[in-house]
Short mmCIF file of C-alpha atoms in Angstrom, two decimals:
data_model
loop_
_atom_site.label_atom_id
_atom_site.label_comp_id
_atom_site.label_asym_id
_atom_site.label_seq_id
_atom_site.Cartn_x
_atom_site.Cartn_y
_atom_site.Cartn_z
CA MET A 2 70.72 100.14 83.24
CA GLU A 3 71.49 100.84 79.57
CA HIS A 4 73.70 103.67 78.35
CA THR A 5 72.42 105.89 75.54
CA ASP A 6 73.57 109.31 76.75
CA THR A 7 75.53 111.34 74.18
CA SER A 8 76.32 114.35 76.38
CA THR A 9 79.80 115.31 77.49
CA SER A 10 81.06 116.47 80.89
CA ASP A 11 83.85 118.58 82.32
CA SER A 12 87.32 117.08 82.03
CA PHE A 13 90.96 117.96 82.44
CA ALA A 14 91.65 117.78 78.72
CA SER A 15 90.06 119.62 75.84
CA LEU A 16 89.34 118.05 72.46
CA ASP A 17 89.69 121.40 70.73
CA SER A 18 92.41 121.13 68.07
CA ALA A 19 93.37 117.62 69.24
CA PRO A 20 94.40 115.67 66.09
CA ALA A 21 93.49 112.31 67.57
CA ALA A 22 91.85 110.53 70.47
CA ARG A 23 93.99 108.06 72.39
CA PHE A 24 92.95 104.74 73.88
CA ILE A 25 94.84 102.45 76.25
CA ILE A 26 93.89 98.83 75.53
CA GLU A 27 94.19 96.66 78.66
CA GLU A 28 93.74 93.05 77.52
CA PRO A 29 94.37 90.20 80.00
CA GLY A 30 97.59 88.36 79.20
CA HIS A 31 98.97 91.23 77.11
CA PRO A 32 100.90 94.40 77.95
CA PRO A 33 98.87 97.62 77.58
CA ARG A 34 98.65 99.04 74.05
CA VAL A 35 98.27 102.68 73.03
CA VAL A 36 96.05 103.21 69.99
CA LEU A 37 95.33 106.56 68.32
CA LEU A 38 92.05 107.39 66.58
CA PRO A 39 92.45 110.35 64.17
CA ARG A 40 89.74 113.00 64.07
CA GLY A 41 86.98 112.06 61.61
CA LYS A 42 87.91 108.37 61.55
CA SER A 43 86.55 105.20 63.15
CA LEU A 44 88.17 102.25 64.88
CA ARG A 45 86.82 98.68 64.89
CA VAL A 46 87.77 96.40 67.77
CA GLY A 47 87.24 92.64 68.02
CA ARG A 48 88.70 89.17 67.41
CA GLY A 49 88.17 89.20 63.65
CA GLU A 50 91.09 89.41 61.22
CA ASP A 51 89.48 92.44 59.55
CA GLN A 52 89.34 94.54 62.74
CA ASP A 53 91.52 97.62 63.19
CA VAL A 54 92.44 96.45 66.70
CA ARG A 55 92.50 92.68 66.93
CA LEU A 56 91.98 91.06 70.33
CA ASP A 57 92.72 87.55 71.58
CA ASP A 58 90.19 87.88 74.40
CA GLN A 59 87.84 84.89 74.00
CA ARG A 60 85.01 86.79 75.68
CA THR A 61 84.91 89.31 72.84
CA SER A 62 83.16 88.81 69.50
CA ARG A 63 84.79 88.85 66.07
CA GLN A 64 83.17 92.24 65.46
CA HIS A 65 82.64 93.63 68.92
CA ALA A 66 82.63 97.46 69.06
CA GLN A 67 83.38 100.51 66.95
CA PHE A 68 84.73 103.87 68.11
CA PHE A 69 84.20 107.17 66.28
CA TYR A 70 85.84 110.59 66.59
CA ARG A 71 83.26 113.04 65.23
CA GLY A 72 83.63 116.79 65.74
CA ASP A 73 84.61 117.20 69.38
CA HIS A 74 83.05 113.92 70.54
CA VAL A 75 84.30 110.37 70.87
CA LEU A 76 81.51 107.81 70.49
CA VAL A 77 81.30 104.03 70.91
CA ARG A 78 78.79 101.67 69.32
CA ASP A 79 78.31 97.95 69.82
CA GLN A 80 78.59 95.83 66.65
CA GLY A 81 76.13 93.15 67.76
CA SER A 82 78.51 91.40 70.14
CA SER A 83 77.47 88.42 72.23
CA ASN A 84 78.54 89.78 75.63
CA GLY A 85 77.79 93.42 74.91
CA THR A 86 79.79 96.63 75.13
CA TRP A 87 79.80 98.33 78.54
CA LEU A 88 80.55 101.98 79.22
CA ASP A 89 81.27 102.61 82.90
CA ASP A 90 79.22 99.50 83.80
CA LYS A 91 76.25 100.55 81.63
CA ARG A 92 75.44 98.52 78.54
CA VAL A 93 75.70 100.44 75.27
CA THR A 94 72.62 100.05 73.06
CA ALA A 95 73.11 103.07 70.80
CA ALA A 96 75.99 105.38 69.96
CA ALA A 97 77.19 106.63 73.36
CA ALA A 98 79.54 109.50 74.18
CA VAL A 99 82.82 108.44 75.79
CA THR A 100 84.15 111.11 78.14
CA PRO A 101 87.85 111.42 79.05
CA GLY A 102 88.87 108.82 81.61
CA ALA A 103 85.84 106.62 80.89
CA ILE A 104 86.33 102.85 80.71
CA VAL A 105 84.75 100.80 77.92
CA ARG A 106 84.62 97.04 78.63
CA LEU A 107 84.68 94.50 75.81
CA GLY A 108 84.56 91.05 77.35
CA SER A 109 87.52 90.97 79.75
CA THR A 110 89.29 93.80 77.90
CA ARG A 111 89.25 97.39 79.13
CA VAL A 112 89.56 100.36 76.76
CA VAL A 113 90.45 103.61 78.59
CA TYR A 114 89.90 106.86 76.69
CA VAL A 115 92.71 109.37 77.22
CA PRO A 116 92.51 112.51 75.01
CA LEU A 117 95.65 114.01 73.55
CA ALA A 118 96.65 117.50 74.64
CA PRO A 119 95.48 120.28 72.29
CA ALA A 120 97.82 120.98 69.39
CA LYS A 121 98.15 124.63 70.44
CA ARG A 122 98.44 125.25 74.15
CA GLU A 123 97.08 128.77 73.95
CA GLU A 124 93.80 127.42 72.55
CA ALA A 125 93.21 125.14 75.52
CA ALA A 126 90.19 125.64 77.74
CA VAL A 127 90.57 127.38 81.10
CA GLU A 128 90.53 124.06 82.97
CA VAL A 129 93.46 122.74 80.99
CA ASP A 130 97.18 123.26 81.01
CA GLY A 131 99.07 121.65 78.16
CA ASP A 132 101.26 120.01 80.81
CA VAL A 133 98.35 118.45 82.70
CA VAL A 134 97.85 114.71 82.51
CA ALA A 135 95.06 113.63 84.85
CA VAL A 136 94.01 110.13 83.86
CA ASP A 137 94.62 108.23 87.07
CA PRO A 138 91.87 108.69 89.70
CA ALA A 139 94.49 109.92 92.21
CA THR A 140 95.51 112.73 89.85
CA GLN A 141 91.93 113.57 88.97
CA GLN A 142 91.16 114.08 92.66
CA VAL A 143 94.07 116.52 92.92
CA PHE A 144 92.92 118.60 89.97
CA ALA A 145 89.32 118.51 91.16
CA MET A 146 90.61 120.13 94.36
CA VAL A 147 92.65 122.61 92.32
CA ARG A 148 89.57 123.75 90.42
CA ARG A 149 87.53 124.07 93.62
CA ILE A 150 90.00 126.31 95.43
CA ALA A 151 91.17 128.30 92.40
CA ALA A 152 88.27 130.73 92.75
CA HIS A 153 89.23 131.52 96.36
CA ASP A 154 92.17 133.88 96.70
CA LEU A 155 93.86 131.83 99.38
CA ALA A 156 97.56 131.15 99.77
CA VAL A 157 98.26 127.57 98.66
CA LEU A 158 101.02 125.21 99.77
CA VAL A 159 101.80 122.47 97.25
CA HIS A 160 103.66 119.49 98.66
CA GLY A 161 105.17 116.62 96.71
CA GLU A 162 108.32 114.79 95.77
CA THR A 163 110.78 116.30 93.33
CA GLY A 164 109.57 116.01 89.76
CA THR A 165 105.89 115.34 90.51
CA GLY A 166 104.68 118.48 88.75
CA LYS A 167 104.18 121.00 91.54
CA GLU A 168 104.68 123.90 89.14
CA VAL A 169 101.97 122.42 86.88
CA ILE A 170 99.60 122.59 89.86
CA ALA A 171 100.52 126.25 90.45
CA ARG A 172 100.04 127.17 86.78
CA THR A 173 96.67 125.41 86.70
CA LEU A 174 95.55 127.26 89.84
CA HIS A 175 96.49 130.50 88.11
CA LYS A 176 94.70 129.64 84.85
CA CYS A 177 91.53 128.60 86.66
CA SER A 178 91.44 131.70 88.87
CA ALA A 179 90.19 135.26 88.40
CA ARG A 180 93.86 136.24 88.06
CA ALA A 181 94.27 134.24 84.85
CA LYS A 182 94.79 137.39 82.74
CA GLY A 183 97.50 138.59 85.10
CA PRO A 184 101.13 137.43 85.12
CA PHE A 185 102.38 134.10 86.43
CA VAL A 186 105.88 134.39 87.90
CA ALA A 187 107.96 131.58 89.42
CA ILE A 188 111.19 131.78 91.42
CA ASN A 189 113.32 128.96 92.80
CA CYS A 190 113.92 129.77 96.45
CA ALA A 191 116.79 127.29 96.66
CA SER A 192 118.81 129.61 94.43
CA LEU A 193 118.31 132.69 96.63
CA THR A 194 121.58 133.38 98.42
CA GLU A 195 121.71 135.94 101.21
CA SER A 196 123.30 138.52 98.91
CA LEU A 197 120.85 138.06 96.04
CA ALA A 198 117.59 137.42 97.88
CA GLU A 199 116.44 141.00 98.44
CA SER A 200 117.37 142.01 94.92
CA GLU A 201 115.47 139.10 93.34
CA LEU A 202 112.41 139.31 95.58
CA PHE A 203 111.98 143.08 95.84
CA GLY A 204 114.19 144.62 93.17
CA PRO A 205 116.93 147.26 93.61
CA GLU A 206 116.77 150.98 93.09
CA ARG A 207 119.36 152.49 90.78
CA GLY A 208 122.69 152.92 92.57
CA SER A 209 121.60 150.93 95.64
CA PHE A 210 124.69 148.73 95.31
CA THR A 211 127.61 148.27 92.98
CA GLY A 212 126.30 147.10 89.61
CA ALA A 213 122.75 148.40 90.12
CA VAL A 214 122.86 150.71 87.11
CA GLU A 215 119.07 150.90 86.80
CA ARG A 216 115.90 150.19 88.73
CA LYS A 217 114.89 146.54 88.54
CA VAL A 218 111.49 145.07 89.34
CA GLY A 219 111.52 142.15 91.79
CA VAL A 220 109.34 139.07 91.43
CA PHE A 221 106.61 140.39 93.73
CA GLU A 222 106.12 143.52 91.62
CA ALA A 223 106.43 141.45 88.42
CA ALA A 224 103.57 139.23 89.63
CA HIS A 225 101.31 142.16 90.62
CA GLY A 226 97.70 141.28 89.76
CA GLY A 227 98.64 137.65 89.18
CA THR A 228 100.24 134.65 90.86
CA LEU A 229 103.71 134.17 92.33
CA LEU A 230 105.11 130.65 92.77
CA LEU A 231 107.74 130.35 95.49
CA ASP A 232 109.24 127.04 94.41
CA GLU A 233 111.00 124.99 97.11
CA VAL A 234 110.12 127.53 99.80
CA GLY A 235 111.49 125.14 102.42
CA GLU A 236 115.03 125.98 101.27
CA LEU A 237 114.82 129.63 102.36
CA SER A 238 117.27 130.75 105.01
CA ALA A 239 116.01 132.17 108.31
CA THR A 240 116.81 135.71 107.14
CA ASN A 241 114.93 135.30 103.88
CA GLN A 242 111.98 133.73 105.70
CA ALA A 243 111.73 136.91 107.79
CA ARG A 244 111.88 139.08 104.67
CA LEU A 245 109.15 137.04 103.01
CA LEU A 246 106.91 137.13 106.07
CA ARG A 247 107.00 140.94 106.17
CA VAL A 248 105.81 141.20 102.57
CA LEU A 249 102.97 138.74 103.15
CA GLU A 250 101.82 140.65 106.22
CA GLU A 251 102.05 144.15 104.75
CA HIS A 252 101.19 143.38 101.10
CA ALA A 253 103.98 145.74 100.12
CA VAL A 254 107.64 145.52 99.16
CA LEU A 255 110.50 147.86 99.90
CA ARG A 256 112.97 147.94 97.02
CA VAL A 257 116.64 147.72 97.95
CA GLY A 258 117.82 151.28 98.50
CA ALA A 259 114.29 152.76 98.55
CA THR A 260 112.54 154.58 101.40
CA GLN A 261 108.90 154.16 100.36
CA PRO A 262 107.18 150.75 100.10
CA VAL A 263 105.29 149.70 96.96
CA ALA A 264 101.92 147.97 97.35
CA VAL A 265 101.59 144.59 95.63
CA ASP A 266 98.52 142.44 94.95
CA VAL A 267 99.78 138.89 94.53
CA ARG A 268 98.40 135.43 95.15
CA VAL A 269 101.23 133.36 96.62
CA VAL A 270 101.56 129.64 95.85
CA ALA A 271 104.44 127.97 97.68
CA SER A 272 105.78 124.52 96.84
CA THR A 273 108.16 122.21 98.65
CA HIS A 274 109.33 118.61 98.78
CA ARG A 275 110.06 118.99 102.49
CA ASP A 276 107.71 118.18 105.36
CA LEU A 277 107.33 121.73 106.70
CA ALA A 278 105.53 120.52 109.83
CA ALA A 279 108.67 118.53 110.69
CA GLU A 280 110.82 121.55 109.82
CA LEU A 281 108.76 123.57 112.30
CA ALA A 282 109.36 121.01 115.03
CA HIS A 283 113.11 121.24 114.46
CA GLY A 284 113.10 125.04 114.37
CA ARG A 285 114.17 125.24 110.74
CA PHE A 286 111.04 127.00 109.48
CA ARG A 287 109.13 129.90 111.01
CA GLU A 288 105.73 129.00 112.42
CA ASP A 289 104.21 132.38 111.53
CA LEU A 290 105.42 132.09 107.93
CA TYR A 291 104.10 128.53 107.67
CA PHE A 292 100.59 129.61 108.62
CA ARG A 293 100.77 132.55 106.20
CA LEU A 294 101.65 130.21 103.33
CA ASN A 295 99.41 127.32 104.28
CA GLY A 296 95.94 128.62 103.49
CA VAL A 297 95.24 125.20 102.01
CA THR A 298 97.59 122.31 101.23
CA ILE A 299 97.59 120.29 98.01
CA THR A 300 99.60 117.07 98.05
CA VAL A 301 100.73 115.78 94.66
CA PRO A 302 101.06 111.98 94.67
CA PRO A 303 104.25 110.47 93.23
CA LEU A 304 104.03 108.79 89.84
CA ARG A 305 104.25 105.30 91.37
CA GLU A 306 100.91 105.99 93.10
CA ARG A 307 99.16 107.08 89.88
CA PRO A 308 100.22 104.38 87.38
CA ARG A 309 97.54 105.20 84.81
CA ASP A 310 99.29 108.52 84.12
CA VAL A 311 102.50 106.82 82.94
CA LEU A 312 101.56 105.93 79.36
CA PRO A 313 99.70 109.23 78.70
CA LEU A 314 102.76 111.13 79.96
CA VAL A 315 104.96 109.06 77.64
CA GLU A 316 102.61 109.72 74.74
CA ARG A 317 102.66 113.45 75.44
CA VAL A 318 106.45 113.56 75.26
CA ILE A 319 106.36 111.61 71.99
CA VAL A 320 103.79 114.01 70.53
CA GLU A 321 105.88 117.01 71.61
CA ARG A 322 108.85 115.48 69.80
CA GLY A 323 106.97 115.14 66.53
CA GLY A 324 104.74 112.13 67.21
CA ARG A 325 106.72 109.84 64.89
CA HIS A 326 107.64 107.19 67.45
CA ILE A 327 105.71 104.20 68.81
CA LEU A 328 106.31 101.94 71.79
CA ALA A 329 107.20 98.28 71.43
CA PRO A 330 105.11 96.01 73.73
CA GLU A 331 108.22 95.16 75.76
CA THR A 332 108.90 98.86 76.21
CA VAL A 333 105.36 99.46 77.48
CA GLU A 334 105.82 96.66 80.00
CA ALA A 335 109.11 98.13 81.26
CA LEU A 336 107.69 101.64 81.54
CA THR A 337 104.57 100.55 83.43
CA ARG A 338 106.53 98.25 85.77
CA TYR A 339 109.11 100.84 86.80
CA GLU A 340 108.42 102.86 89.98
CA TRP A 341 109.82 106.22 88.71
CA PRO A 342 111.65 107.58 91.78
CA GLY A 343 112.31 110.78 89.80
CA ASN A 344 108.61 111.02 88.85
CA ALA A 345 107.44 112.85 85.72
CA ARG A 346 110.74 114.68 85.30
CA GLU A 347 112.62 111.37 85.14
CA LEU A 348 110.03 109.98 82.72
CA ARG A 349 110.52 112.91 80.35
CA ASN A 350 114.30 112.47 80.41
CA VAL A 351 113.99 108.73 79.76
CA ILE A 352 111.68 109.12 76.76
CA GLU A 353 113.65 111.98 75.24
CA GLY A 354 116.79 109.86 75.63
CA ALA A 355 115.08 106.86 74.02
CA ILE A 356 113.99 108.98 71.05
CA ALA A 357 117.58 110.18 70.63
CA MET A 358 118.89 106.58 70.78
CA ALA A 359 116.33 105.05 68.41
CA ASP A 360 117.33 104.53 64.78
CA GLY A 361 113.76 104.04 63.60
CA ALA A 362 110.25 104.84 64.77
CA GLU A 363 109.95 102.06 67.35
CA LEU A 364 111.20 102.66 70.88
CA ARG A 365 112.57 99.35 72.11
CA PRO A 366 113.88 98.24 75.54
CA GLU A 367 117.49 98.63 74.44
CA HIS A 368 116.80 102.36 74.05
CA LEU A 369 115.93 102.65 77.76
CA PRO A 370 118.33 103.02 80.71
CA PRO A 371 119.35 99.69 82.29
CA THR A 372 117.65 100.67 85.56
CA LEU A 373 114.25 100.47 83.87
CA LEU A 374 114.84 96.95 82.59
CA ALA A 375 115.72 95.41 85.95
CA ARG A 376 112.87 93.80 87.86
CA PRO A 377 112.22 95.50 91.23
CA LYS A 378 114.08 93.70 94.00
CA ALA A 379 112.33 92.87 97.22
CA ARG A 380 113.96 93.94 100.45
CA ASP A 381 115.52 91.21 102.62
CA GLY A 382 114.26 88.49 100.31
CA ALA A 383 110.60 89.29 100.91
CA PRO A 384 108.20 89.22 97.93
CA PRO A 385 107.30 92.60 96.36
CA LEU A 386 104.23 94.26 97.88
CA ARG A 387 102.24 93.94 94.65
CA SER A 388 102.82 90.17 94.60
CA MET A 389 101.75 89.89 98.23
CA VAL A 390 98.55 91.83 97.54
CA ASP A 391 97.80 89.72 94.46
CA GLU A 392 98.32 86.50 96.43
CA VAL A 393 95.96 87.64 99.20
CA GLU A 394 93.32 88.65 96.64
CA ARG A 395 93.64 85.36 94.78
CA GLU A 396 93.29 83.35 97.97
CA ALA A 397 90.19 85.36 98.95
CA ILE A 398 88.60 84.65 95.56
CA VAL A 399 89.44 80.93 95.77
CA ALA A 400 87.96 80.72 99.28
CA ALA A 401 84.75 82.54 98.26
CA LEU A 402 84.25 80.31 95.23
CA GLU A 403 84.79 77.17 97.31
CA ASP A 404 82.44 78.39 100.05
CA HIS A 405 79.70 79.02 97.49
CA LYS A 406 80.30 75.90 95.36
CA HIS A 407 81.72 78.00 92.51
CA ASN A 408 78.54 80.05 92.14
CA GLN A 409 80.06 83.26 90.79
CA SER A 410 77.13 85.50 91.68
CA HIS A 411 77.08 84.39 95.32
CA ALA A 412 80.87 84.54 95.58
CA ALA A 413 80.89 88.09 94.17
CA ILE A 414 78.33 89.20 96.75
CA ALA A 415 80.43 87.70 99.54
CA LEU A 416 83.50 89.52 98.24
CA GLY A 417 81.64 92.81 97.90
CA ILE A 418 82.31 93.17 94.16
CA SER A 419 80.25 92.80 91.00
CA ARG A 420 80.07 89.48 89.15
CA ARG A 421 81.76 91.11 86.15
CA ALA A 422 84.64 92.25 88.37
CA LEU A 423 84.94 88.72 89.78
CA ILE A 424 85.12 87.20 86.30
CA TYR A 425 87.80 89.69 85.31
CA LYS A 426 89.88 88.86 88.39
CA MET A 427 89.38 85.10 87.87
CA GLU A 428 90.80 85.42 84.37
CA ARG A 429 93.65 87.58 85.62
CA TYR A 430 94.66 84.94 88.16
CA GLY A 431 94.05 81.98 85.82
CA LEU A 432 91.01 80.72 87.73
CA LYS A 433 88.76 79.85 84.78
CA ASP A 434 88.53 76.21 85.87
CA PRO A 435 87.42 75.19 89.38
CA PRO A 436 90.28 76.70 91.40
CA ARG A 437 92.46 75.00 93.93
CA ARG A 438 94.27 76.67 96.73
CA THR A 439 97.92 77.38 96.05
CA PRO A 440 99.90 75.25 98.53
CA ARG A 441 101.97 77.39 100.83
CA PRO A 442 105.70 76.62 100.98
#
């Protein structure tokens, strides 16, 4: 089937006010490259010396494809290549619209379109938060769920490791909901001591305790008509859990020192890095509060499980810091290889530190922390999981090719993949010639 459609579809990033489109070039045998295409310009890709992005991929033509950024649309057009230009497995025969997250294939090279965040956050579309990066399929699934449930005024429990962006999820829920024009208020529950909790949550009346010189609005009243994020709700003490439960049941708060409750209309989003089901089993979290908070659960995957988000997140930090820096190929390799135990928060700190350390525009490996430059060590001498998976996949491909006398079409059918995918994997594993099984030690 040929691709000639020039329409666009919903996405998690808006092109409005974006100064450039961004592409990640994934060429076999090379580390990923980030290339920017300014608005109103074009970008030629191929093996020729005169191309804007020069490839070594022997399956691409000297003049293979050309990308355009016109108005609010990114387009791709084939330049008469031998093997064709493919957009999401459909051959491009005329100028075709490239939507965010789409994959353009040139020979064995993949070009992934990742739009930059809008220049002004307040001009972003409703679906978009300037902090949202949803390039990896795992992240896109999360934000698809966010958009589906945003219209329903349910309590939401957001679960994920520290630094994964749970507050970003809460803010996006708010922006996509009918409460978007109301306030968004966040409070860190881990900081609520017994003495401060009531004052912060519900607000004190004047003279209710020493130092209360005036009436103060608590976070529930401050969020009236909008959304309240209870960050790290799993850190609440038993007393504060009881206080919170009463508000959720009665939809009203009683200020410290007051006698009459005040009605509040708030959508509550709670986040935690703890397994609250396990906390229930150990008696550390109230069951009735858990079911009040858990209208629906959203689990945010850690950064190591959404690797395609790494380079766009890096690029966003660079853009926020003026956009004057570029990544050396060795730096890209180190960033994409690292597992990011501190997730997006650690990534931001690393890139901001690298920018501070760099003398010029290029961010090099020596500007990164030593932990990022060390190869991951396998436990107990076992090979890393990725290597084990690659070895199993390679062996399966070798066996299928041998069983079908190196007929790629038949081998691909046996493996349950397309012939194009098989060719890509053969080149990745160096199986261009008739393969031989790797002898086991």
